PDB file of C-alpha atoms in Angstrom:
ATOM      1  CA  MET A   1      -0.016   0.037  -0.192  1.00 66.00           C
ATOM      2  CA  PRO A   2       1.049   3.862  -0.316  1.00 77.00           C
ATOM      3  CA  ALA A   3       2.852   5.311   2.356  1.00 90.00           C
ATOM      4  CA  ARG A   4      -0.153   7.462   4.179  1.00 93.00           C
ATOM      5  CA  GLN A   5       0.452  11.557   3.900  1.00 96.00           C
ATOM      6  CA  PHE A   6      -0.371  13.359   6.599  1.00 97.00           C
ATOM      7  CA  ASP A   7      -0.370  16.894   5.704  1.00 97.00           C
ATOM      8  CA  LEU A   8       0.070  19.319   7.830  1.00 98.00           C
ATOM      9  CA  ARG A   9       1.846  22.492   7.086  1.00 96.00           C
ATOM     10  CA  GLY A  10      -0.424  24.485   8.401  1.00 96.00           C
ATOM     11  CA  LEU A  11       1.230  24.796  12.190  1.00 96.00           C
ATOM     12  CA  ALA A  12       1.755  27.882  12.844  1.00 95.00           C
ATOM     13  CA  PRO A  13       5.049  28.843  14.634  1.00 94.00           C
ATOM     14  CA  GLY A  14       5.588  27.289  18.237  1.00 94.00           C
ATOM     15  CA  GLN A  15       2.589  25.081  17.168  1.00 96.00           C
ATOM     16  CA  GLY A  16       2.213  21.186  18.193  1.00 96.00           C
ATOM     17  CA  PRO A  17      -0.425  19.105  16.106  1.00 97.00           C
ATOM     18  CA  SER A  18      -3.010  17.429  19.049  1.00 96.00           C
ATOM     19  CA  LYS A  19      -2.342  13.887  20.290  1.00 95.00           C
ATOM     20  CA  ARG A  20      -5.084  12.679  19.182  1.00 97.00           C
ATOM     21  CA  HIS A  21      -5.319  13.674  15.457  1.00 97.00           C
ATOM     22  CA  VAL A  22      -1.642  12.670  14.719  1.00 97.00           C
ATOM     23  CA  ALA A  23      -3.057   8.797  16.649  1.00 97.00           C
ATOM     24  CA  SER A  24      -5.860   9.510  13.986  1.00 96.00           C
ATOM     25  CA  VAL A  25      -3.692   9.473  11.269  1.00 96.00           C
ATOM     26  CA  VAL A  26      -0.489   7.492  11.910  1.00 96.00           C
ATOM     27  CA  ASP A  27      -1.408   3.892  14.560  1.00 95.00           C
ATOM     28  CA  GLY A  28      -2.175   1.575  12.074  1.00 89.00           C
ATOM     29  CA  VAL A  29      -0.403   3.169   9.795  1.00 94.00           C
ATOM     30  CA  ASP A  30       2.070   0.835   7.670  1.00 95.00           C
ATOM     31  CA  GLU A  31       4.496   3.738   6.164  1.00 96.00           C
ATOM     32  CA  VAL A  32       3.391   7.988   6.360  1.00 97.00           C
ATOM     33  CA  VAL A  33       5.559  10.705   4.961  1.00 97.00           C
ATOM     34  CA  VAL A  34       4.790  13.525   7.304  1.00 98.00           C
ATOM     35  CA  GLN A  35       3.916  16.680   5.219  1.00 98.00           C
ATOM     36  CA  GLY A  36       5.217  19.978   7.785  1.00 98.00           C
ATOM     37  CA  PRO A  37       6.999  21.360   9.553  1.00 98.00           C
ATOM     38  CA  VAL A  38       9.984  20.074  12.548  1.00 98.00           C
ATOM     39  CA  GLN A  39       7.677  20.191  15.202  1.00 98.00           C
ATOM     40  CA  ALA A  40       5.148  17.736  13.158  1.00 98.00           C
ATOM     41  CA  LEU A  41       7.387  14.895  12.174  1.00 98.00           C
ATOM     42  CA  ALA A  42       9.014  15.493  15.503  1.00 98.00           C
ATOM     43  CA  ALA A  43       4.806  14.905  16.737  1.00 98.00           C
ATOM     44  CA  VAL A  44       4.636  11.188  14.536  1.00 98.00           C
ATOM     45  CA  LEU A  45       7.996  10.170  15.865  1.00 98.00           C
ATOM     46  CA  ASN A  46       6.743  10.586  19.290  1.00 98.00           C
ATOM     47  CA  ARG A  47       3.220   8.755  18.323  1.00 98.00           C
ATOM     48  CA  LEU A  48       5.137   5.555  17.501  1.00 97.00           C
ATOM     49  CA  TRP A  49       6.908   5.735  19.489  1.00 96.00           C
ATOM     50  CA  ARG A  50       4.646   5.149  22.414  1.00 96.00           C
ATOM     51  CA  THR A  51       3.083   2.746  21.149  1.00 96.00           C
ATOM     52  CA  GLU A  52       6.477   0.753  20.414  1.00 95.00           C
ATOM     53  CA  ARG A  53       6.011   1.056  16.537  1.00 95.00           C
ATOM     54  CA  LEU A  54       9.003   3.608  16.282  1.00 93.00           C
ATOM     55  CA  PRO A  55      11.430   0.609  13.827  1.00 89.00           C
ATOM     56  CA  SER A  56       8.564  -0.801  11.874  1.00 94.00           C
ATOM     57  CA  VAL A  57       7.258   2.403  10.459  1.00 96.00           C
ATOM     58  CA  PRO A  58       9.163   4.119   7.504  1.00 96.00           C
ATOM     59  CA  VAL A  59       9.098   7.593   7.994  1.00 97.00           C
ATOM     60  CA  GLY A  60       9.455  10.205   5.078  1.00 97.00           C
ATOM     61  CA  TRP A  61       9.443  13.843   5.695  1.00 98.00           C
ATOM     62  CA  GLU A  62       8.497  17.093   3.282  1.00 97.00           C
ATOM     63  CA  PRO A  63      10.119  19.410   5.161  1.00 97.00           C
ATOM     64  CA  ALA A  64       7.651  23.117   5.653  1.00 97.00           C
ATOM     65  CA  ASP A  65       9.796  26.322   4.150  1.00 96.00           C
ATOM     66  CA  ASP A  66      11.344  27.920   7.216  1.00 96.00           C
ATOM     67  CA  ALA A  67      14.549  27.921   8.447  1.00 97.00           C
ATOM     68  CA  ALA A  68      14.486  25.451  11.812  1.00 97.00           C
ATOM     69  CA  SER A  69      12.639  22.122   9.052  1.00 98.00           C
ATOM     70  CA  ARG A  70      15.334  23.516   5.594  1.00 97.00           C
ATOM     71  CA  GLY A  71      18.319  23.203   8.297  1.00 97.00           C
ATOM     72  CA  LEU A  72      17.165  19.751   9.401  1.00 98.00           C
ATOM     73  CA  ALA A  73      16.213  18.581   6.178  1.00 97.00           C
ATOM     74  CA  ARG A  74      20.486  19.430   5.870  1.00 96.00           C
ATOM     75  CA  ALA A  75      21.345  17.963   9.231  1.00 96.00           C
ATOM     76  CA  LEU A  76      20.112  14.420   8.396  1.00 95.00           C
ATOM     77  CA  GLY A  77      20.532  14.682   4.620  1.00 94.00           C
ATOM     78  CA  LEU A  78      16.665  14.406   2.470  1.00 94.00           C
ATOM     79  CA  GLY A  79      16.363  13.540   0.137  1.00 88.00           C
ATOM     80  CA  THR A  80      19.729  11.904  -1.263  1.00 84.00           C
ATOM     81  CA  GLY A  81      20.494   8.321   0.447  1.00 81.00           C
ATOM     82  CA  ALA A  82      18.532   4.952   0.493  1.00 87.00           C
ATOM     83  CA  GLU A  83      16.791   4.605   4.048  1.00 91.00           C
ATOM     84  CA  ARG A  84      18.114   4.572   6.725  1.00 92.00           C
ATOM     85  CA  GLU A  85      17.728   4.367  10.778  1.00 95.00           C
ATOM     86  CA  LEU A  86      18.432   7.228  12.688  1.00 96.00           C
ATOM     87  CA  PRO A  87      19.185   8.168  16.785  1.00 96.00           C
ATOM     88  CA  LEU A  88      16.208  10.053  18.598  1.00 97.00           C
ATOM     89  CA  VAL A  89      16.542  11.972  21.642  1.00 98.00           C
ATOM     90  CA  ARG A  90      14.221  11.764  24.068  1.00 98.00           C
ATOM     91  CA  ASP A  91      13.212  13.703  27.157  1.00 98.00           C
ATOM     92  CA  ASP A  92      12.030  12.697  30.666  1.00 97.00           C
ATOM     93  CA  HIS A  93       8.810  14.298  29.966  1.00 97.00           C
ATOM     94  CA  GLY A  94       8.268  12.197  27.354  1.00 95.00           C
ATOM     95  CA  GLY A  95       8.811  13.938  23.840  1.00 97.00           C
ATOM     96  CA  VAL A  96      11.895  14.201  21.711  1.00 98.00           C
ATOM     97  CA  LEU A  97      13.765  16.509  19.910  1.00 98.00           C
ATOM     98  CA  LEU A  98      15.096  17.309  16.381  1.00 98.00           C
ATOM     99  CA  ALA A  99      16.028  20.236  16.183  1.00 98.00           C
ATOM    100  CA  ALA A 100      16.688  22.221  18.602  1.00 98.00           C
ATOM    101  CA  GLY A 101      15.664  22.253  22.401  1.00 98.00           C
ATOM    102  CA  ARG A 102      15.826  25.620  24.730  1.00 97.00           C
ATOM    103  CA  VAL A 103      16.165  26.489  28.991  1.00 97.00           C
ATOM    104  CA  THR A 104      15.339  29.683  29.661  1.00 95.00           C
ATOM    105  CA  ALA A 105      13.300  31.494  32.668  1.00 95.00           C
ATOM    106  CA  LEU A 106      10.515  32.395  33.301  1.00 93.00           C
ATOM    107  CA  GLY A 107       8.468  35.442  31.235  1.00 78.00           C
ATOM    108  CA  GLY A 108       8.238  38.680  32.531  1.00 55.00           C
ATOM    109  CA  GLN A 109       8.507  42.208  32.118  1.00 49.00           C
ATOM    110  CA  ARG A 110      12.478  41.939  31.849  1.00 56.00           C
ATOM    111  CA  PRO A 111      13.469  41.195  28.121  1.00 60.00           C
ATOM    112  CA  VAL A 112      14.546  37.559  27.100  1.00 58.00           C
ATOM    113  CA  LEU A 113      18.063  38.534  27.365  1.00 60.00           C
ATOM    114  CA  GLY A 114      17.814  40.233  30.248  1.00 67.00           C
ATOM    115  CA  ARG A 115      15.945  37.695  31.841  1.00 87.00           C
ATOM    116  CA  ARG A 116      18.872  34.732  34.765  1.00 93.00           C
ATOM    117  CA  PHE A 117      17.601  31.343  36.540  1.00 96.00           C
ATOM    118  CA  GLY A 118      19.106  29.460  39.188  1.00 97.00           C
ATOM    119  CA  ALA A 119      20.300  26.448  37.729  1.00 97.00           C
ATOM    120  CA  GLN A 120      23.435  23.488  37.396  1.00 98.00           C
ATOM    121  CA  ALA A 121      23.118  21.300  34.836  1.00 98.00           C
ATOM    122  CA  TYR A 122      25.607  18.677  33.179  1.00 98.00           C
ATOM    123  CA  ALA A 123      26.420  16.811  30.730  1.00 97.00           C
ATOM    124  CA  ASP A 124      27.317  13.568  30.921  1.00 97.00           C
ATOM    125  CA  ALA A 125      29.679  13.681  34.140  1.00 96.00           C
ATOM    126  CA  THR A 126      31.080  17.526  32.790  1.00 96.00           C
ATOM    127  CA  ARG A 127      29.316  20.599  34.828  1.00 97.00           C
ATOM    128  CA  VAL A 128      28.689  23.097  32.431  1.00 97.00           C
ATOM    129  CA  ALA A 129      26.316  25.325  34.400  1.00 97.00           C
ATOM    130  CA  ASP A 130      26.376  26.257  38.751  1.00 97.00           C
ATOM    131  CA  GLY A 131      24.390  29.464  39.160  1.00 96.00           C
ATOM    132  CA  PRO A 132      22.989  32.373  37.328  1.00 96.00           C
ATOM    133  CA  ILE A 133      22.056  32.070  33.792  1.00 96.00           C
ATOM    134  CA  THR A 134      20.894  33.349  30.837  1.00 95.00           C
ATOM    135  CA  ARG A 135      19.659  30.220  28.786  1.00 95.00           C
ATOM    136  CA  ILE A 136      20.524  26.286  27.518  1.00 97.00           C
ATOM    137  CA  ASP A 137      20.692  25.441  24.362  1.00 97.00           C
ATOM    138  CA  VAL A 138      20.705  21.675  22.848  1.00 98.00           C
ATOM    139  CA  ARG A 139      20.555  20.079  19.561  1.00 98.00           C
ATOM    140  CA  PRO A 140      21.017  16.466  18.616  1.00 98.00           C
ATOM    141  CA  ASP A 141      24.170  16.239  17.441  1.00 97.00           C
ATOM    142  CA  TRP A 142      23.406  14.475  13.703  1.00 96.00           C
ATOM    143  CA  THR A 143      27.132  13.458  12.368  1.00 94.00           C
ATOM    144  CA  ALA A 144      27.286  11.330  15.359  1.00 94.00           C
ATOM    145  CA  VAL A 145      25.479   8.422  16.627  1.00 94.00           C
ATOM    146  CA  ASP A 146      23.464   8.809  20.094  1.00 96.00           C
ATOM    147  CA  ARG A 147      25.010  13.092  21.253  1.00 97.00           C
ATOM    148  CA  ILE A 148      23.260  15.712  21.976  1.00 98.00           C
ATOM    149  CA  SER A 149      25.286  19.081  21.242  1.00 98.00           C
ATOM    150  CA  VAL A 150      24.929  21.726  24.717  1.00 98.00           C
ATOM    151  CA  ALA A 151      25.872  25.228  24.551  1.00 98.00           C
ATOM    152  CA  VAL A 152      25.452  26.913  27.609  1.00 97.00           C
ATOM    153  CA  VAL A 153      24.206  30.893  27.800  1.00 95.00           C
ATOM    154  CA  SER A 154      25.820  32.763  31.487  1.00 92.00           C
ATOM    155  CA  LEU A 155      24.984  36.196  30.058  1.00 86.00           C
ATOM    156  CA  PRO A 156      24.585  37.770  27.260  1.00 78.00           C
ATOM    157  CA  LEU A 157      27.389  39.086  24.885  1.00 78.00           C
ATOM    158  CA  ARG A 158      29.756  36.419  27.537  1.00 83.00           C
ATOM    159  CA  PRO A 159      31.809  32.913  24.838  1.00 88.00           C
ATOM    160  CA  VAL A 160      29.787  30.703  25.295  1.00 93.00           C
ATOM    161  CA  GLN A 161      30.019  27.068  26.759  1.00 94.00           C
ATOM    162  CA  ARG A 162      29.921  24.180  24.657  1.00 97.00           C
ATOM    163  CA  THR A 163      29.676  20.507  25.071  1.00 97.00           C
ATOM    164  CA  THR A 164      28.697  17.450  24.079  1.00 97.00           C
ATOM    165  CA  GLY A 165      27.567  14.272  25.405  1.00 97.00           C
ATOM    166  CA  ARG A 166      25.154  11.523  25.629  1.00 98.00           C
ATOM    167  CA  ALA A 167      23.093  13.592  27.973  1.00 98.00           C
ATOM    168  CA  LEU A 168      22.300  16.215  30.011  1.00 98.00           C
ATOM    169  CA  GLN A 169      20.397  17.036  33.011  1.00 98.00           C
ATOM    170  CA  ILE A 170      19.509  19.786  34.439  1.00 98.00           C
ATOM    171  CA  ALA A 171      18.071  20.786  37.993  1.00 98.00           C
ATOM    172  CA  SER A 172      16.915  24.964  38.606  1.00 98.00           C
ATOM    173  CA  GLU A 173      14.788  27.062  39.445  1.00 97.00           C
ATOM    174  CA  PRO A 174      11.437  27.121  37.452  1.00 97.00           C
ATOM    175  CA  VAL A 175      12.226  27.623  33.379  1.00 97.00           C
ATOM    176  CA  GLN A 176      10.077  27.538  30.765  1.00 96.00           C
ATOM    177  CA  VAL A 177      10.993  25.240  28.101  1.00 97.00           C
ATOM    178  CA  LEU A 178      10.606  24.839  24.584  1.00 97.00           C
ATOM    179  CA  ARG A 179      11.132  21.597  22.290  1.00 98.00           C
ATOM    180  CA  ASP A 180      12.225  21.870  17.935  1.00 98.00           C
ATOM    181  CA  GLY A 181      10.116  26.102  19.038  1.00 96.00           C
ATOM    182  CA  VAL A 182       7.439  24.570  21.027  1.00 97.00           C
ATOM    183  CA  PRO A 183       6.919  25.122  24.942  1.00 96.00           C
ATOM    184  CA  PHE A 184       6.179  22.817  27.091  1.00 97.00           C
ATOM    185  CA  ASP A 185       2.467  23.219  28.897  1.00 94.00           C
ATOM    186  CA  ARG A 186       4.211  24.335  32.121  1.00 96.00           C
ATOM    187  CA  GLU A 187       7.071  25.718  33.814  1.00 97.00           C
ATOM    188  CA  VAL A 188       9.902  23.149  35.534  1.00 98.00           C
ATOM    189  CA  THR A 189      12.076  22.611  37.774  1.00 98.00           C
ATOM    190  CA  ARG A 190      14.394  19.753  35.978  1.00 98.00           C
ATOM    191  CA  TRP A 191      14.536  18.773  32.579  1.00 98.00           C
ATOM    192  CA  THR A 192      16.813  15.685  31.196  1.00 98.00           C
ATOM    193  CA  TRP A 193      17.818  15.257  27.056  1.00 98.00           C
ATOM    194  CA  TYR A 194      19.059  11.623  26.506  1.00 98.00           C
ATOM    195  CA  ALA A 195      20.513  10.676  22.936  1.00 97.00           C
ATOM    196  CA  ASP A 196      18.456   6.902  23.281  1.00 96.00           C
ATOM    197  CA  ASP A 197      20.435   4.249  22.543  1.00 94.00           C
ATOM    198  CA  ARG A 198      17.689   1.533  22.580  1.00 94.00           C
ATOM    199  CA  VAL A 199      15.783   3.741  19.846  1.00 94.00           C
ATOM    200  CA  ARG A 200      16.096   3.723  16.189  1.00 96.00           C
ATOM    201  CA  TRP A 201      13.000   5.230  13.606  1.00 97.00           C
ATOM    202  CA  ARG A 202      13.322   4.543   9.557  1.00 96.00           C
ATOM    203  CA  LEU A 203      14.407   7.317   7.649  1.00 97.00           C
ATOM    204  CA  ARG A 204      12.474   7.027   3.613  1.00 93.00           C
ATOM    205  CA  PRO A 205      14.350   9.379   1.444  1.00 85.00           C
TER     206      PRO A 205
END
C-alpha cells in the first residue's frame, strides 16, 4: 500500500499538532509521509515511539520552508541515499527532540536576554552550569550516533560554553522549556534530554 500522507503544513510557529489528531492518522499505518515543520515530524515520531511501532514504520518527510525545517533537512541528508535508521533524542517528560531545545527563565517584564535563572546542569559527568545563567541550548548531533550538543549562555555577549555528550540533566529554578520551538505546557524545575541508544527510527529519503 502507498504511504499515508499526513498534511500538517498549516501549523503555526510554536504550535504542535494535537495528540488525538496525530493518533487518528498514524495509528495503524504501515508507512507515513509527514508534510510540515519540524514539530510535525517530532509529533509523529513520538506517537510511533509511544505505541512501540517506531522501528517498524518507515517515515518520510516533506519539510516546510522555514529555517528550522531547512536546517534539519540538510542535517538529515533528506532526499539523498537509501532508507536508513537514525538515533532519537528523548526527554524525561515524554517528548522527542529533532532540531533544537531551549531552557530559559520564565516570562516577565524584562527582555528574554535580560532574564536569568539559577541552575545546575551536567552533560554526562561534566558540570556545565552551577549558578545564574541566561539559557541552555541543546541540539541532536546528526554527525554522530547517540550524541547531543549543549551550549550554555551565562550572560549575553559573554563566551558560550559548549560541550557534547549523551545526556543533559538540569535542576533549576522554575523555567520554560522549548522543544523544537513548541513551549512545554508548564514550568519545570528538572529536565533531562538524552540520546536513547535503545531507539531507532527509519527515514525514507
